[in-house]
N, CA and C of each residue as an Amber inpcrd file, in Angstrom:
protein
   225
  48.3740000 124.8300000 -68.6500000  48.7650000 125.5010000 -67.6470000
  48.6100000 124.9270000 -66.4190000  47.5230000 124.1160000 -65.9830000
  46.7210000 123.2310000 -64.9780000  47.6950000 122.6920000 -64.8670000
  48.3300000 121.7500000 -65.6900000  49.7780000 120.9620000 -64.8990000
  50.4960000 121.5320000 -64.3210000  50.8710000 122.6300000 -65.5070000
  52.3310000 123.4420000 -64.7320000  51.9740000 124.1650000 -63.7670000
  50.6200000 124.2220000 -63.5700000  50.3690000 124.5810000 -61.6010000
  50.3610000 124.2180000 -60.7910000  49.9990000 122.5090000 -61.5590000
  50.1530000 121.5580000 -60.0560000  51.0930000 121.2520000 -59.7320000
  52.0730000 120.8560000 -60.6270000  53.3420000 120.0740000 -60.3010000
  54.0180000 121.2220000 -59.6130000  54.2120000 122.2330000 -60.2910000
  54.8740000 123.7420000 -59.7090000  54.3240000 123.7030000 -58.0130000
  53.0630000 123.6780000 -57.5050000  53.2230000 123.9770000 -56.2170000
  52.8970000 123.1910000 -55.6290000  52.6960000 121.6400000 -56.2850000
  52.6710000 120.2230000 -55.5000000  53.9400000 119.7310000 -54.6840000
  54.9930000 120.5040000 -55.3900000  56.2810000 119.8620000 -54.9460000
  56.7650000 120.8160000 -53.9870000  56.4480000 121.9340000 -54.1810000
  56.3580000 123.4920000 -52.8370000  55.4890000 123.3400000 -51.8720000
  54.5880000 122.3380000 -51.5590000  53.9670000 121.8700000 -50.5200000
  54.3810000 121.2230000 -49.9930000  54.7920000 120.0290000 -50.8820000
  55.1260000 118.9370000 -50.2330000  56.4560000 119.1600000 -49.3920000
  57.3500000 119.7910000 -50.0040000  58.9050000 120.4510000 -49.5330000
  58.1260000 121.3610000 -48.5100000  57.3070000 122.0380000 -48.2920000
  57.5890000 123.1420000 -47.0150000  56.9280000 122.5880000 -45.9670000
  56.2120000 121.4010000 -45.9270000  55.7350000 120.3010000 -44.9390000
  56.4690000 119.6120000 -44.6520000  57.2310000 119.0500000 -45.1740000
  58.4390000 118.2610000 -44.9430000  59.4350000 119.4480000 -44.3190000
  59.5110000 119.7260000 -44.2640000  60.7640000 121.0870000 -43.2920000
  59.7460000 121.6310000 -42.0600000  58.2310000 122.0250000 -42.4760000
  58.0840000 122.2920000 -40.9090000  57.9350000 120.5240000 -40.1590000
  57.5790000 119.6190000 -40.7670000  57.6240000 118.1720000 -39.9210000
  58.5460000 118.1800000 -38.9820000  60.0630000 118.1020000 -40.1080000
  61.5220000 118.0550000 -39.4270000  61.4140000 119.4680000 -38.3270000
  61.0260000 120.2160000 -38.3100000  61.6130000 120.9000000 -37.1730000
  60.4870000 121.2150000 -36.1580000  59.3150000 120.7610000 -36.6070000
  58.6610000 120.4500000 -34.8400000  59.0380000 119.2940000 -34.0410000
  59.9910000 118.0050000 -35.3320000  60.6160000 117.0240000 -34.5760000
  61.4400000 117.3250000 -34.0550000  62.2870000 118.2690000 -34.2380000
  63.4230000 118.5460000 -33.5190000  62.8900000 119.3930000 -32.0150000
  62.3120000 120.0560000 -32.2080000  61.6360000 120.9780000 -31.2510000
  60.7350000 120.2460000 -30.1040000  60.6780000 119.2300000 -30.9250000
  60.0750000 118.1590000 -29.2810000  60.9930000 116.9930000 -29.2400000
  62.3200000 116.9000000 -29.6490000  63.2040000 116.0150000 -29.1670000
  64.0060000 117.0890000 -27.8620000  64.1910000 118.4390000 -28.4360000
  64.9560000 119.4060000 -27.6720000  63.9040000 119.6400000 -26.3610000
  62.6820000 119.2650000 -26.2470000  61.9260000 119.8790000 -25.3950000
  61.5920000 118.3290000 -24.5180000  62.1530000 117.5340000 -24.9190000
  61.5020000 116.0710000 -24.3280000  59.7550000 115.5850000 -24.2390000
  59.4430000 116.2400000 -24.9060000  57.7190000 116.1860000 -25.2180000
  56.7100000 115.7890000 -26.1900000  56.4800000 115.2320000 -26.4850000
  55.2690000 115.3860000 -28.0060000  54.6990000 116.6750000 -27.8180000
  54.4400000 117.3290000 -29.0080000  54.2010000 118.2890000 -29.6410000
  52.2050000 117.6090000 -30.4970000  51.8310000 117.8250000 -29.4410000
  49.9120000 117.6140000 -29.5440000  50.3290000 116.0630000 -28.8270000
  49.6430000 115.0940000 -30.4800000  49.7230000 113.7570000 -29.8210000
  50.5820000 112.8640000 -30.8380000  51.7680000 113.7380000 -31.6250000
  52.6930000 113.4010000 -31.9330000  53.8560000 113.4510000 -31.4730000
  54.5550000 111.8880000 -31.7040000  55.7570000 111.9910000 -31.0670000
  57.2390000 112.5340000 -32.0340000  58.1360000 112.3420000 -32.1300000
  59.0130000 112.8300000 -32.6260000  59.5640000 112.1010000 -33.9360000
  59.5880000 110.4700000 -33.5520000  59.3730000 109.8800000 -34.7480000
  58.6400000 109.7020000 -36.0140000  57.5460000 110.0400000 -35.3190000
  56.6690000 109.8180000 -36.3910000  56.4750000 111.3100000 -37.1850000
  57.2260000 112.1850000 -36.5380000  57.2090000 113.8010000 -37.5620000
  58.1950000 113.6330000 -38.0770000  59.7080000 113.0190000 -37.4520000
  60.7680000 112.5090000 -38.5010000  60.2860000 111.8730000 -39.6460000
  59.5420000 110.7300000 -39.7890000  58.8590000 110.0800000 -40.8400000
  58.3020000 110.3240000 -41.6340000  57.4690000 111.5450000 -41.0580000
  56.4830000 112.3190000 -42.0980000  57.3180000 113.4130000 -43.1600000
  58.3930000 113.4060000 -42.0550000  59.3230000 114.6960000 -42.6960000
  59.9600000 113.9810000 -44.0680000  60.6170000 112.9220000 -43.9810000
  60.8580000 112.0320000 -44.5080000  60.5570000 111.6400000 -46.0690000
  59.2930000 111.1610000 -45.9130000  58.1020000 110.6330000 -46.7670000
  57.8720000 111.8470000 -47.6750000  57.9060000 112.9540000 -47.2240000
  57.3170000 113.9640000 -47.7140000  58.2930000 115.0830000 -48.9080000
  59.2560000 114.5100000 -48.3330000  60.8480000 115.5750000 -49.1060000
  60.9270000 114.5290000 -49.7260000  60.4910000 112.9770000 -49.5350000
  60.5640000 111.8350000 -51.0570000  60.1770000 112.1550000 -51.7760000
  58.6390000 112.4980000 -51.8910000  57.4160000 112.7340000 -52.3170000
  57.6940000 113.7450000 -53.2140000  58.7320000 115.0170000 -52.4610000
  58.8770000 115.8020000 -53.5020000  59.7260000 116.2100000 -54.4300000
  60.6670000 114.9340000 -54.1960000  62.0220000 115.1830000 -54.8150000
  61.8440000 114.9460000 -56.7540000  60.9880000 113.4000000 -56.7300000
  60.7160000 113.4000000 -58.4140000  59.4520000 114.2470000 -59.0370000
  58.7490000 115.1980000 -58.1220000  58.3680000 115.8430000 -58.7630000
  59.2360000 117.1250000 -59.5340000  60.0960000 117.8020000 -58.5680000
  60.9960000 118.6020000 -58.8050000  61.7240000 118.7270000 -60.1190000
  62.1100000 117.1960000 -59.9230000  63.1900000 116.0360000 -61.1370000
  62.7760000 116.4230000 -62.4180000  61.4360000 116.1000000 -62.5920000
  60.5680000 115.8940000 -63.3080000  60.3180000 117.4930000 -64.1120000
  60.3480000 118.8960000 -63.1690000  60.0640000 120.0080000 -64.0970000
  61.6040000 120.5660000 -63.8370000  62.1350000 120.4000000 -65.1340000
  63.3480000 121.0250000 -65.1130000  62.8100000 122.5780000 -65.3510000
  62.1990000 122.8290000 -66.4440000  61.8820000 124.5580000 -66.6800000
  60.3740000 124.5550000 -66.8610000  60.0750000 125.8190000 -66.7070000
  58.7920000 125.6690000 -66.1650000  57.8450000 126.1070000 -68.3560000
  58.7460000 125.6920000 -69.2060000  58.5760000 125.6340000 -70.3310000
  58.2450000 124.1920000 -70.7810000  58.5430000 123.0200000 -69.7170000
  58.0910000 121.5560000 -69.6740000  57.2220000 120.7770000 -70.1760000
  56.1210000 122.1460000 -69.0540000  54.7320000 121.3420000 -69.1350000
  53.9090000 122.1600000 -70.3650000  54.1680000 123.2400000 -71.2380000
  53.6330000 124.1520000 -71.8240000  53.6600000 123.0310000 -73.1220000
  52.5850000 123.5920000 -73.7960000  52.2420000 122.6430000 -75.7260000
  52.6140000 123.2830000 -76.2750000  53.2130000 122.6840000 -77.4540000
  53.8940000 123.2850000 -78.1840000  52.8450000 123.8360000 -79.4190000
  52.6670000 125.0140000 -79.8830000  52.0940000 125.7080000 -80.7400000
  52.1360000 124.7330000 -81.4250000  51.2540000 124.8180000 -82.8480000
  50.6240000 124.3070000 -84.0450000  51.9320000 124.5990000 -84.8590000
  52.6420000 123.8830000 -85.8910000  53.0830000 124.6030000 -86.3850000
  52.4300000 124.7980000 -88.1270000  53.1010000 125.8270000 -88.6610000
  52.0280000 126.2510000 -89.9090000  52.9480000 125.8030000 -90.9590000
  52.8910000 125.3380000 -92.2510000  53.2320000 124.8350000 -93.3320000
  53.3300000 126.0230000 -94.0200000
């Protein structure tokens, strides 16, 4: 169960951070000013890297049953 929760929430968190970084990068480009101390290029690269890290985790977990341990078979 713990492996399932980790994989399930990890790819969602990475994907969400990627989307947030992408949106902040576009806001920074439109405003023509860095957000905080982060320039748009830094935010775009973060969005790309976080998105790329999220994809293999999601592809490895096709269904929720992938991470479950099968019950022992009785003879």
